[in-house]
Amino acid sequence: MDNGLTSAADPADIPPREVVRKVLDVISGRALLRWTMAFLTVPRLVLLLTLVLCGATGWWTWSTYRYRAAVATLEEELPLAQVAFDAGEIDAAIPHVRAAARAGRVIGPKSVRAKSAVQLERELEGWRRLATMHIGQFFAEHEATPPSEFAEAFEFAFANRTLIVDGLLIATDASPGAADPHVAQSSVEYTLDWTWIDEEGRQVEFVFEQCPAFAHIKRGSSERVILAAEVERIVLASPGSSHWRAFFKPDSVTFLTALGPLQRAGWPGNTDIEDVLLEQRQRLGINE
Amino acid sequence: MNLQRVICAVYGVAVVALTTFVVAGEPLDELDVHQLELSPARYLDRELRVVGRFASAGAGKMRLMGSKIEFRLGPEIHLFANPQHVELVGRLEDLGGKLVFNTQRLTKIPSESQRFEDRKKMLTQVNYPALYQLSDWALQRAQWYNDSHLEQQAQDAWVQAFRWEEDDIARRGLADELLALADRGQQHEIAPSELARMRYRALLLKVQKLQPGDSAQRISLAENVSELLPGGDRPPRSPTQDSEQDQSKWWIQYIQSDESEREAMHRALYRSLVRDALLIESNRIESDLASLVRQAQEMVPEDTRLIRELERLELERRAQALATLSRRDALTLFSQFERLDFHDRAKELKSSWLAGRRLALDRAEIEDRVALARDYWQLLHEAETAEALLRESLSIGPSPDAEAALSELGFVKIGQNWRRPMDSQPLTPVADGDVVVGSSEQLVIQRLGAPDAVARTVGAGWMLELWRYEGPPQLFVYLRRIAATGKAAVVKIVAP
């Protein structure tokens, strides 16, 4: 029956060559181009540009407002945070440090004060998540724990908890025989000169592996550091031995820069600590 | 032709001269009037040439001073006014017991002093015998005429001849002759200082001729110095250190010195000879060095350096048998070396002696080790060796003595380990109170010194410090620091 309308061609009626051409059009974007050219009439183009301009203006206005607000917040909160930190009042510093750090992240790392605020927040988190049990206690409590359960118990007690360490960090080869200086620095691991040995001869040492924060400490050299880091895991140095190696999370390493909390924790007062902190501030680029 | 004339002329002159000499006869010797007076018979009836001092004249006669002979002057003799010193040629005759000199010629001559000076001018230094003769000539006349001036001239000439002779003898290196000359000078009342100078010179000549290695010769010469030279036998009041000086310069220095300095130089010469002699003797294997020390103390007590050196040699000889000496004798030997200020040598010998004892130690001997350790500490202050020996003793078996010795050396027992005190601290005996769990950090520092390294870990409410002592033996001291008080106490001590 003919209803006056052109009846759609049955796909089966389309010749195979036409099908191939349409596919190639779509693939090559020629179809899209034809459609776009057909869509972008002049009235439509003017309308579109107007919308983009309005959107950009709105975004800029909001960003500017947000930046200015962040600057104002930083100016207000950072001194308060620093005062609290200098006094070693961690809890009192929390709201100020967090507000300042938020503002700092808005302002960006080009601002030293913004970087300081973010750094303070990292240090704050370090101080807030300190391990409650010390190594000696842990060893005493797990005197009879078999080695197979020792690692699990250790991780339960210390994993994701922070330790503040102050000592010499010694860069050594991660694998024996890799003493070649051309071997990548990433194969270097950093051992803290703090170790615990119990009456049974069990020993644990603390190790940082592949830690970008220590890239400046070259293989075979050492440097005194004061930092906070989270314990990640503990493994036996070799099967059957009693020598354990506790590894820190590389990305949790936070160099400490504030003296107040250290003094509050009981650090003996002497100038060499201040020298270390100053050096670390300089390395982080927050020494004003 | 000309040559023949010259030869003839020379020949003629020679013939004339010879003839004149033969005709004139032998020239007359000058005879002084006092010589004539002494033995006139010897000169009778001979033509004489007599010189003397004019006394008086008159009536064809003349007298000479100091003479009884009558000098008759013929009419042809012209008498000078105030002739003073005259020469008369004539013949002496004995006329019935009276001596008469018939003068044929009278001449005025210079005085004795003048003639003396003229003759003296003609003498050179090498001709000192002639000067002696001239001095005698002048002295005879001075005594005859009682002329003090001439006598002084004679005396001066004698002294000058004496010096010329001294120089001549010294130049020929004849020391004994020079000493004899000095003796002769003593008889002629030469000044004692001059005689001492000559004898010193003579003895220096003898020193130059000394045979190397002849100690007896030197001692003999030293005795000569002591006898002959003033001050040679008198030691100075204070110890003397002679400087090393070239012997060839001694004489120059001597003649430039005053009398007191010369006495010191006499003693220095004596000292030098004795020193050389004793050192030569000391080099002989069979010599008795102790006896040489006593000899030096007696002969040259002021030469402390020589005495010290001989004492040292004596000690060195004893030290050759050090290994066989008893402990007491060895200690005495060391102290004697130290008394002489040979501290380095004493230390060297102590070290050698102790090393020998150490080598001879029995493998299982404890007591000897402890005793040796104590000696190492007491004699050499070698704490390390003493420590090693004491530790060896303890490794052999339990020894309260070894532990006590370690404690005396300042070591501290921590657990089963004896901890070496810090090097910077003096090793002093320690009081009670070892480092244990609970000890304060002050006590740890007091007992063990400042740590070699400190590391800390901090958690919530706790701080653990590791104080590392590198030792040996290595030691870890763990302290827990309380935040509230800031004080730390030991929680664990580990000797890895």
mmCIF file with all atom_site columns, C-alpha atoms in Angstrom, chain A residues 130-134 136 162-167 193-199 224 264-268, chain B residues 453-460 462-466 468 476 478 480-483 486 491-492 494 496:
data_model
loop_
_atom_site.group_PDB
_atom_site.id
_atom_site.type_symbol
_atom_site.label_atom_id
_atom_site.label_alt_id
_atom_site.label_comp_id
_atom_site.label_asym_id
_atom_site.label_entity_id
_atom_site.label_seq_id
_atom_site.pdbx_PDB_ins_code
_atom_site.Cartn_x
_atom_site.Cartn_y
_atom_site.Cartn_z
_atom_site.occupancy
_atom_site.B_iso_or_equiv
_atom_site.pdbx_formal_charge
_atom_site.auth_seq_id
_atom_site.auth_comp_id
_atom_site.auth_asym_id
_atom_site.auth_atom_id
_atom_site.pdbx_PDB_model_num
ATOM 1  C CA . LEU A 1 130 ? 51.319 8.347   68.841 1.00 0.00 ? 130 LEU A CA 1
ATOM 2  C CA . ALA A 1 131 ? 51.737 4.714   69.774 1.00 0.00 ? 131 ALA A CA 1
ATOM 3  C CA . THR A 1 132 ? 50.678 4.155   73.325 1.00 0.00 ? 132 THR A CA 1
ATOM 4  C CA . MET A 1 133 ? 52.893 1.174   74.024 1.00 0.00 ? 133 MET A CA 1
ATOM 5  C CA . HIS A 1 134 ? 56.620 1.361   73.920 1.00 0.00 ? 134 HIS A CA 1
ATOM 6  C CA . GLY A 1 136 ? 60.048 -2.540  75.744 1.00 0.00 ? 136 GLY A CA 1
ATOM 7  C CA . THR A 1 162 ? 52.981 7.124   64.943 1.00 0.00 ? 162 THR A CA 1
ATOM 8  C CA . LEU A 1 163 ? 56.400 7.075   66.531 1.00 0.00 ? 163 LEU A CA 1
ATOM 9  C CA . ILE A 1 164 ? 58.487 10.179  66.909 1.00 0.00 ? 164 ILE A CA 1
ATOM 10 C CA . VAL A 1 165 ? 62.095 9.320   66.345 1.00 0.00 ? 165 VAL A CA 1
ATOM 11 C CA . ASP A 1 166 ? 65.248 11.345  66.926 1.00 0.00 ? 166 ASP A CA 1
ATOM 12 C CA . GLY A 1 167 ? 68.418 9.759   65.762 1.00 0.00 ? 167 GLY A CA 1
ATOM 13 C CA . ASP A 1 193 ? 70.378 3.930   64.833 1.00 0.00 ? 193 ASP A CA 1
ATOM 14 C CA . TRP A 1 194 ? 67.859 2.980   67.460 1.00 0.00 ? 194 TRP A CA 1
ATOM 15 C CA . THR A 1 195 ? 67.419 -0.667  68.133 1.00 0.00 ? 195 THR A CA 1
ATOM 16 C CA . TRP A 1 196 ? 65.852 -2.703  70.896 1.00 0.00 ? 196 TRP A CA 1
ATOM 17 C CA . ILE A 1 197 ? 67.357 -5.912  72.195 1.00 0.00 ? 197 ILE A CA 1
ATOM 18 C CA . ASP A 1 198 ? 65.580 -7.970  74.822 1.00 0.00 ? 198 ASP A CA 1
ATOM 19 C CA . GLU A 1 199 ? 66.868 -10.573 77.251 1.00 0.00 ? 199 GLU A CA 1
ATOM 20 C CA . ARG A 1 224 ? 70.368 13.142  62.167 1.00 0.00 ? 224 ARG A CA 1
ATOM 21 C CA . ARG A 1 264 ? 56.586 19.098  76.139 1.00 0.00 ? 264 ARG A CA 1
ATOM 22 C CA . ALA A 1 265 ? 57.423 15.466  75.514 1.00 0.00 ? 265 ALA A CA 1
ATOM 23 C CA . GLY A 1 266 ? 60.520 15.835  77.639 1.00 0.00 ? 266 GLY A CA 1
ATOM 24 C CA . TRP A 1 267 ? 63.332 16.349  75.116 1.00 0.00 ? 267 TRP A CA 1
ATOM 25 C CA . PRO A 1 268 ? 66.446 17.476  76.937 1.00 0.00 ? 268 PRO A CA 1
ATOM 26 C CA . ALA B 2 453 ? 75.553 8.397   70.395 1.00 0.00 ? 453 ALA B CA 1
ATOM 27 C CA . VAL B 2 454 ? 72.012 9.017   71.601 1.00 0.00 ? 454 VAL B CA 1
ATOM 28 C CA . ALA B 2 455 ? 68.794 8.111   69.760 1.00 0.00 ? 455 ALA B CA 1
ATOM 29 C CA . ARG B 2 456 ? 65.211 8.480   70.937 1.00 0.00 ? 456 ARG B CA 1
ATOM 30 C CA . THR B 2 457 ? 61.773 7.073   70.180 1.00 0.00 ? 457 THR B CA 1
ATOM 31 C CA . VAL B 2 458 ? 58.689 8.735   71.527 1.00 0.00 ? 458 VAL B CA 1
ATOM 32 C CA . GLY B 2 459 ? 55.154 7.534   71.896 1.00 0.00 ? 459 GLY B CA 1
ATOM 33 C CA . ALA B 2 460 ? 52.120 8.682   73.805 1.00 0.00 ? 460 ALA B CA 1
ATOM 34 C CA . TRP B 2 462 ? 56.786 7.701   76.920 1.00 0.00 ? 462 TRP B CA 1
ATOM 35 C CA . MET B 2 463 ? 60.258 8.419   75.610 1.00 0.00 ? 463 MET B CA 1
ATOM 36 C CA . LEU B 2 464 ? 62.929 5.768   75.330 1.00 0.00 ? 464 LEU B CA 1
ATOM 37 C CA . GLU B 2 465 ? 66.515 6.843   74.832 1.00 0.00 ? 465 GLU B CA 1
ATOM 38 C CA . LEU B 2 466 ? 69.262 4.583   73.640 1.00 0.00 ? 466 LEU B CA 1
ATOM 39 C CA . ARG B 2 468 ? 75.241 3.841   72.739 1.00 0.00 ? 468 ARG B CA 1
ATOM 40 C CA . PHE B 2 476 ? 73.548 -0.153  74.965 1.00 0.00 ? 476 PHE B CA 1
ATOM 41 C CA . TYR B 2 478 ? 68.200 2.305   77.537 1.00 0.00 ? 478 TYR B CA 1
ATOM 42 C CA . ARG B 2 480 ? 63.114 6.119   79.961 1.00 0.00 ? 480 ARG B CA 1
ATOM 43 C CA . ARG B 2 481 ? 62.658 9.836   80.281 1.00 0.00 ? 481 ARG B CA 1
ATOM 44 C CA . ILE B 2 482 ? 59.686 11.188  82.145 1.00 0.00 ? 482 ILE B CA 1
ATOM 45 C CA . ALA B 2 483 ? 58.174 14.165  80.343 1.00 0.00 ? 483 ALA B CA 1
ATOM 46 C CA . GLY B 2 486 ? 62.556 15.680  82.412 1.00 0.00 ? 486 GLY B CA 1
ATOM 47 C CA . VAL B 2 491 ? 65.428 0.606   82.068 1.00 0.00 ? 491 VAL B CA 1
ATOM 48 C CA . LYS B 2 492 ? 67.768 -1.802  80.395 1.00 0.00 ? 492 LYS B CA 1
ATOM 49 C CA . VAL B 2 494 ? 72.568 -4.607  76.995 1.00 0.00 ? 494 VAL B CA 1
ATOM 50 C CA . PRO B 2 496 ? 75.398 -6.826  72.335 1.00 0.00 ? 496 PRO B CA 1
#
